[in-house]
Short mmCIF file of C-alpha atoms in Angstrom, two decimals:
data_model
loop_
_atom_site.label_atom_id
_atom_site.label_comp_id
_atom_site.label_asym_id
_atom_site.label_seq_id
_atom_site.Cartn_x
_atom_site.Cartn_y
_atom_site.Cartn_z
CA MET A 13 -171.30 89.69 229.16
CA PRO A 14 -169.44 88.60 232.26
CA THR A 15 -166.65 86.12 232.72
CA VAL A 16 -166.50 85.73 236.50
CA TYR A 17 -163.02 85.06 237.94
CA ILE A 18 -163.20 83.06 241.18
CA THR A 19 -160.45 81.39 243.21
CA ALA A 20 -161.24 78.57 245.63
CA PRO A 21 -159.64 75.54 247.31
CA PRO A 22 -159.60 72.59 244.85
CA ASP A 23 -162.49 70.56 246.35
CA ASP A 24 -164.71 73.56 246.85
CA ALA A 25 -163.96 74.68 243.30
CA ASN A 26 -165.41 71.46 241.91
CA GLU A 27 -168.59 71.90 243.93
CA ILE A 28 -168.94 75.55 242.92
CA ALA A 29 -168.45 74.78 239.21
CA GLU A 30 -170.97 71.93 239.30
CA THR A 31 -173.53 73.95 241.23
CA LEU A 32 -173.33 77.02 238.97
CA VAL A 33 -174.00 74.93 235.86
CA GLU A 34 -176.56 72.67 237.59
CA GLU A 35 -178.55 75.70 238.77
CA ARG A 36 -178.24 77.49 235.40
CA LEU A 37 -176.28 80.40 236.88
CA ALA A 38 -173.47 79.84 234.35
CA ALA A 39 -173.45 78.26 230.89
CA CYS A 40 -170.00 76.79 231.44
CA VAL A 41 -167.12 76.99 233.90
CA ASN A 42 -163.43 76.51 233.05
CA ARG A 43 -161.39 75.21 236.00
CA LEU A 44 -157.63 75.78 236.03
CA SER A 45 -155.12 74.68 238.67
CA THR A 46 -153.18 77.49 240.31
CA THR A 47 -150.80 78.27 243.14
CA SER A 48 -151.91 81.40 245.00
CA THR A 49 -149.34 83.56 246.75
CA TYR A 50 -150.75 86.08 249.20
CA ARG A 51 -150.22 87.71 252.58
CA TRP A 52 -152.61 86.95 255.44
CA ASP A 53 -152.06 88.06 259.04
CA GLY A 54 -148.57 89.24 258.12
CA GLU A 55 -147.38 85.87 256.75
CA ILE A 56 -146.86 84.96 253.10
CA HIS A 57 -148.79 81.84 252.05
CA HIS A 58 -148.61 79.60 248.96
CA ASP A 59 -151.82 77.58 248.49
CA ASP A 60 -152.84 75.11 245.82
CA GLU A 61 -156.15 76.42 244.55
CA ALA A 62 -158.29 76.53 241.42
CA VAL A 63 -159.23 79.47 239.24
CA LEU A 64 -162.79 79.21 237.96
CA LEU A 65 -163.81 81.21 234.89
CA ALA A 66 -167.60 81.17 234.78
CA LYS A 67 -169.35 82.30 231.59
CA THR A 68 -172.68 83.90 232.43
CA THR A 69 -175.05 86.73 231.49
CA ASP A 70 -175.58 90.20 232.92
CA GLY A 71 -178.99 89.07 234.17
CA ALA A 72 -177.65 86.09 236.13
CA TYR A 73 -174.53 87.80 237.46
CA ASP A 74 -175.84 89.00 240.85
CA ASP A 75 -177.40 85.61 241.66
CA LEU A 76 -174.17 83.86 240.66
CA VAL A 77 -172.09 86.05 243.00
CA GLU A 78 -174.51 85.44 245.87
CA ARG A 79 -174.40 81.67 245.28
CA VAL A 80 -170.59 81.58 245.15
CA GLN A 81 -170.40 83.51 248.43
CA ALA A 82 -172.77 81.01 250.06
CA LEU A 83 -170.72 78.00 248.85
CA HIS A 84 -167.23 79.46 249.35
CA PRO A 85 -165.30 78.51 252.52
CA HIS A 86 -163.42 81.84 252.78
CA ASP A 87 -164.68 85.05 254.35
CA VAL A 88 -163.13 87.19 251.61
CA PRO A 89 -163.24 85.22 248.35
CA CYS A 90 -161.77 86.57 245.13
CA ILE A 91 -164.81 87.17 242.88
CA GLU A 92 -164.21 89.53 239.99
CA CYS A 93 -166.02 90.19 236.72
CA PHE A 94 -164.37 90.81 233.33
CA ASP A 95 -166.55 91.89 230.39
CA GLU A 96 -165.53 90.74 226.95
CA ALA A 97 -165.01 93.30 224.17
CA ASP A 98 -166.35 90.86 221.60
CA VAL A 99 -167.72 87.31 221.43
CA LEU A 100 -168.67 84.84 218.72
CA GLU A 101 -172.40 85.35 218.17
CA SER A 102 -173.32 81.66 218.23
CA PHE A 103 -171.50 81.24 221.56
CA ALA A 104 -173.26 84.27 223.05
CA THR A 105 -176.62 82.84 221.97
CA TRP A 106 -175.84 79.44 223.49
CA ARG A 107 -174.63 81.06 226.72
CA ALA A 108 -177.82 83.13 227.03
CA GLU A 109 -180.01 80.07 226.42
CA SER A 110 -178.06 78.01 228.99
CA VAL A 111 -178.59 80.48 231.82
CA ASP A 112 -181.88 81.32 233.53
CA MET B 27 -155.44 95.15 221.64
CA PRO B 28 -157.14 91.78 221.83
CA THR B 29 -156.39 88.77 223.95
CA VAL B 30 -158.60 86.10 222.40
CA TYR B 31 -159.94 83.48 224.83
CA ILE B 32 -160.57 80.15 223.09
CA THR B 33 -161.40 76.73 224.54
CA ALA B 34 -160.77 73.55 222.55
CA PRO B 35 -160.10 69.83 223.00
CA PRO B 36 -156.40 69.28 223.88
CA ASP B 37 -155.18 68.01 220.49
CA ASP B 38 -157.09 70.59 218.50
CA ALA B 39 -155.78 73.30 220.83
CA ASN B 40 -152.19 72.44 219.89
CA GLU B 41 -153.00 72.67 216.19
CA ILE B 42 -154.87 75.95 216.60
CA ALA B 43 -152.03 77.54 218.60
CA GLU B 44 -149.40 76.42 216.08
CA THR B 45 -151.46 77.57 213.09
CA LEU B 46 -152.24 81.02 214.51
CA VAL B 47 -148.55 81.74 215.11
CA GLU B 48 -147.38 80.03 211.89
CA GLU B 49 -149.80 82.14 209.83
CA ARG B 50 -148.98 85.36 211.74
CA LEU B 51 -152.54 85.74 213.06
CA ALA B 52 -151.20 85.88 216.64
CA ALA B 53 -147.84 86.94 218.07
CA CYS B 54 -148.03 84.31 220.79
CA VAL B 55 -150.49 81.88 222.30
CA ASN B 56 -150.55 80.73 225.93
CA ARG B 57 -152.05 77.25 226.35
CA LEU B 58 -153.44 76.24 229.76
CA SER B 59 -155.02 72.94 230.77
CA THR B 60 -158.58 73.14 232.00
CA THR B 61 -161.60 71.08 232.96
CA SER B 62 -164.75 72.50 231.39
CA THR B 63 -168.10 71.97 233.10
CA TYR B 64 -171.15 72.71 230.95
CA ARG B 65 -174.64 71.55 230.07
CA TRP B 66 -175.33 70.13 226.62
CA ASP B 67 -178.61 68.47 225.62
CA GLY B 68 -179.75 68.59 229.24
CA GLU B 69 -176.75 66.67 230.62
CA ILE B 70 -173.84 68.11 232.63
CA HIS B 71 -170.44 67.30 231.12
CA HIS B 72 -166.88 67.60 232.47
CA ASP B 73 -164.31 67.65 229.64
CA ASP B 74 -160.55 67.97 229.70
CA GLU B 75 -159.82 70.86 227.40
CA ALA B 76 -157.33 73.67 226.86
CA VAL B 77 -157.76 77.41 227.22
CA LEU B 78 -155.83 79.32 224.56
CA LEU B 79 -155.02 82.98 225.16
CA ALA B 80 -153.93 84.40 221.82
CA LYS B 81 -152.23 87.80 221.73
CA THR B 82 -153.07 89.61 218.51
CA THR B 83 -153.87 93.03 217.03
CA ASP B 84 -157.15 94.74 216.19
CA GLY B 85 -156.29 94.43 212.49
CA ALA B 86 -155.78 90.65 212.60
CA TYR B 87 -158.67 89.87 214.93
CA ASP B 88 -161.39 89.08 212.38
CA ASP B 89 -159.09 86.79 210.37
CA LEU B 90 -158.02 85.02 213.55
CA VAL B 91 -161.63 84.33 214.57
CA GLU B 92 -162.44 83.00 211.09
CA ARG B 93 -159.38 80.73 211.15
CA VAL B 94 -160.20 79.35 214.60
CA GLN B 95 -163.76 78.57 213.51
CA ALA B 96 -162.43 76.70 210.46
CA LEU B 97 -160.02 74.62 212.59
CA HIS B 98 -162.29 74.04 215.60
CA PRO B 99 -164.15 70.72 215.87
CA HIS B 100 -167.18 72.18 217.71
CA ASP B 101 -170.18 73.89 216.14
CA VAL B 102 -170.35 76.52 218.90
CA PRO B 103 -166.78 77.21 220.07
CA CYS B 104 -166.02 79.61 222.91
CA ILE B 105 -164.21 82.52 221.22
CA GLU B 106 -164.19 85.75 223.21
CA CYS B 107 -162.06 88.88 223.09
CA PHE B 108 -160.72 90.83 226.08
CA ASP B 109 -159.03 94.19 225.51
CA GLU B 110 -156.23 95.15 227.85
CA ALA B 111 -156.39 98.47 229.71
CA ASP B 112 -152.62 98.86 229.47
CA VAL B 113 -149.63 97.00 228.04
CA LEU B 114 -145.85 97.31 228.19
CA GLU B 115 -144.92 99.37 225.13
CA SER B 116 -142.08 97.10 223.98
CA PHE B 117 -144.42 94.08 224.12
CA ALA B 118 -147.11 95.89 222.13
CA THR B 119 -144.51 96.79 219.48
CA TRP B 120 -143.27 93.21 219.26
CA ARG B 121 -146.84 91.89 219.03
CA ALA B 122 -147.70 94.30 216.20
CA GLU B 123 -144.55 93.35 214.28
CA SER B 124 -145.24 89.61 214.74
CA VAL B 125 -148.72 89.78 213.22
CA ASP B 126 -149.59 90.48 209.58
CA MET C 13 -158.51 97.82 239.58
CA PRO C 14 -155.80 95.98 237.68
CA THR C 15 -155.21 92.31 237.19
CA VAL C 16 -151.73 92.23 235.68
CA TYR C 17 -151.09 89.39 233.21
CA ILE C 18 -147.41 88.38 233.15
CA THR C 19 -145.69 85.42 231.50
CA ALA C 20 -142.28 84.22 232.71
CA PRO C 21 -140.10 81.11 232.81
CA PRO C 22 -141.22 78.85 235.69
CA ASP C 23 -138.40 79.61 238.18
CA ASP C 24 -138.48 83.33 237.53
CA ALA C 25 -142.27 83.30 237.89
CA ASN C 26 -141.96 81.96 241.44
CA GLU C 27 -139.50 84.71 242.36
CA ILE C 28 -141.64 87.43 240.76
CA ALA C 29 -144.82 86.24 242.55
CA GLU C 30 -143.03 86.07 245.93
CA THR C 31 -141.39 89.48 245.48
CA LEU C 32 -144.58 91.27 244.44
CA VAL C 33 -146.44 90.06 247.54
CA GLU C 34 -143.41 90.45 249.84
CA GLU C 35 -142.95 94.08 248.76
CA ARG C 36 -146.69 94.81 248.90
CA LEU C 37 -146.94 95.56 245.17
CA ALA C 38 -149.70 92.95 244.81
CA ALA C 39 -152.26 91.57 247.29
CA CYS C 40 -152.10 88.13 245.71
CA VAL C 41 -150.70 86.41 242.65
CA ASN C 42 -152.23 83.36 240.92
CA ARG C 43 -149.63 81.25 239.12
CA LEU C 44 -150.78 78.94 236.30
CA SER C 45 -148.65 76.59 234.19
CA THR C 46 -148.70 77.28 230.48
CA THR C 47 -147.06 76.34 227.19
CA SER C 48 -146.25 79.45 225.16
CA THR C 49 -146.12 79.25 221.37
CA TYR C 50 -144.49 82.21 219.65
CA ARG C 51 -142.20 83.22 216.82
CA TRP C 52 -138.75 84.63 217.58
CA ASP C 53 -136.09 85.31 214.96
CA GLY C 54 -138.23 83.54 212.37
CA GLU C 55 -138.52 80.26 214.29
CA ILE C 56 -141.59 78.96 216.13
CA HIS C 57 -140.90 78.08 219.77
CA HIS C 58 -142.90 76.16 222.40
CA ASP C 59 -141.75 77.00 225.95
CA ASP C 60 -142.99 75.81 229.32
CA GLU C 61 -143.74 79.00 231.21
CA ALA C 62 -146.05 80.36 233.89
CA VAL C 63 -148.84 82.89 233.64
CA LEU C 64 -148.99 85.16 236.68
CA LEU C 65 -152.21 87.04 237.43
CA ALA C 66 -151.32 89.71 239.98
CA LYS C 67 -154.14 91.50 241.81
CA THR C 68 -153.12 95.06 242.61
CA THR C 69 -154.38 98.64 242.81
CA ASP C 70 -154.24 101.55 240.38
CA GLY C 71 -151.83 103.31 242.73
CA ALA C 72 -149.32 100.43 242.86
CA TYR C 73 -149.56 99.48 239.19
CA ASP C 74 -146.64 101.52 237.80
CA ASP C 75 -144.28 100.36 240.56
CA LEU C 76 -145.34 96.75 239.99
CA VAL C 77 -144.59 96.96 236.26
CA GLU C 78 -141.18 98.50 236.95
CA ARG C 79 -140.37 95.76 239.49
CA VAL C 80 -141.42 92.96 237.12
CA GLN C 81 -139.26 94.41 234.36
CA ALA C 82 -136.26 94.51 236.74
CA LEU C 83 -136.77 90.86 237.80
CA HIS C 84 -137.74 89.43 234.41
CA PRO C 85 -135.06 87.62 232.37
CA HIS C 86 -136.53 88.60 228.96
CA ASP C 87 -135.96 91.86 227.10
CA VAL C 88 -139.60 92.02 225.95
CA PRO C 89 -141.76 90.49 228.68
CA CYS C 90 -145.52 90.11 228.31
CA ILE C 91 -146.97 92.52 230.89
CA GLU C 92 -150.58 93.52 230.30
CA CYS C 93 -153.29 95.00 232.50
CA PHE C 94 -156.96 94.00 232.53
CA ASP C 95 -159.43 96.06 234.55
CA GLU C 96 -162.35 94.25 236.11
CA ALA C 97 -165.89 95.46 235.41
CA ASP C 98 -166.97 94.51 238.94
CA VAL C 99 -165.49 93.01 242.10
CA LEU C 100 -166.76 91.75 245.43
CA GLU C 101 -166.48 94.73 247.77
CA SER C 102 -164.83 92.85 250.63
CA PHE C 103 -162.18 91.50 248.26
CA ALA C 104 -161.48 94.99 246.87
CA THR C 105 -161.07 96.32 250.42
CA TRP C 106 -158.67 93.51 251.36
CA ARG C 107 -156.69 94.04 248.15
CA ALA C 108 -156.35 97.78 248.79
CA GLU C 109 -155.22 97.17 252.39
CA SER C 110 -152.67 94.55 251.27
CA VAL C 111 -150.91 96.87 248.85
CA ASP C 112 -148.86 99.94 249.71
#
């Protein structure tokens, strides 16, 4: 099942994490502080951001992506999905029950 | 080979990381600070926790999971496994030699 | 496409992140602070390091790995590749255009 990797400005990240859990699109979200280095319009930028790792289900994944795009302030947000190779069964059960 | 993704309260995370390396269940563990947002008993919680990323082998994986469950204070810990698509050969060799 | 997981000492991590984006080997690099626990020469160490998550393409991956090895101060650096199961299409397009 998916772990969704999202980067966002710090304040927006808090709102996205809260909303995804509030609306049962993710069972839990881990928020980590990061510095993002990237090139935009030919210039290199270093921005303080957050990485969000949202634990969800295959069934809720498309709705989660759509919701993040609606909340995210950037035109081209980083939203990627990584599938686990294995997971503790009790955690998988809890995750599935926590998501609509 | 597995990177095991574990979340735990900060103090327990230190003990888990130390134990996994001490007992040769992981070659190394990266510990990152996180804020976890989740729903439990109908309430949304925000907890300071740690994400542990433990680098291990296929052979040691089951023992590692069992050990983390024994050390972890939660009934339903987040323990997930992500397999890499590629790895530097010298690192893979070192990891295999560091794990029993 | 690859997310490359690299650990490095904090100062080297900044140089690696900057170089990878500067030389168009990665579209962006997320830098996260970590404490690494590992065994080396029989002793357990705890080092402050950084985790770099470099977003690149299949075509640039080998050159990126070679460049990180050249810049990295350790003989056996952690360089691993994780392929996403899905990605927002606009982000994938931007990433491909940002990398040579």
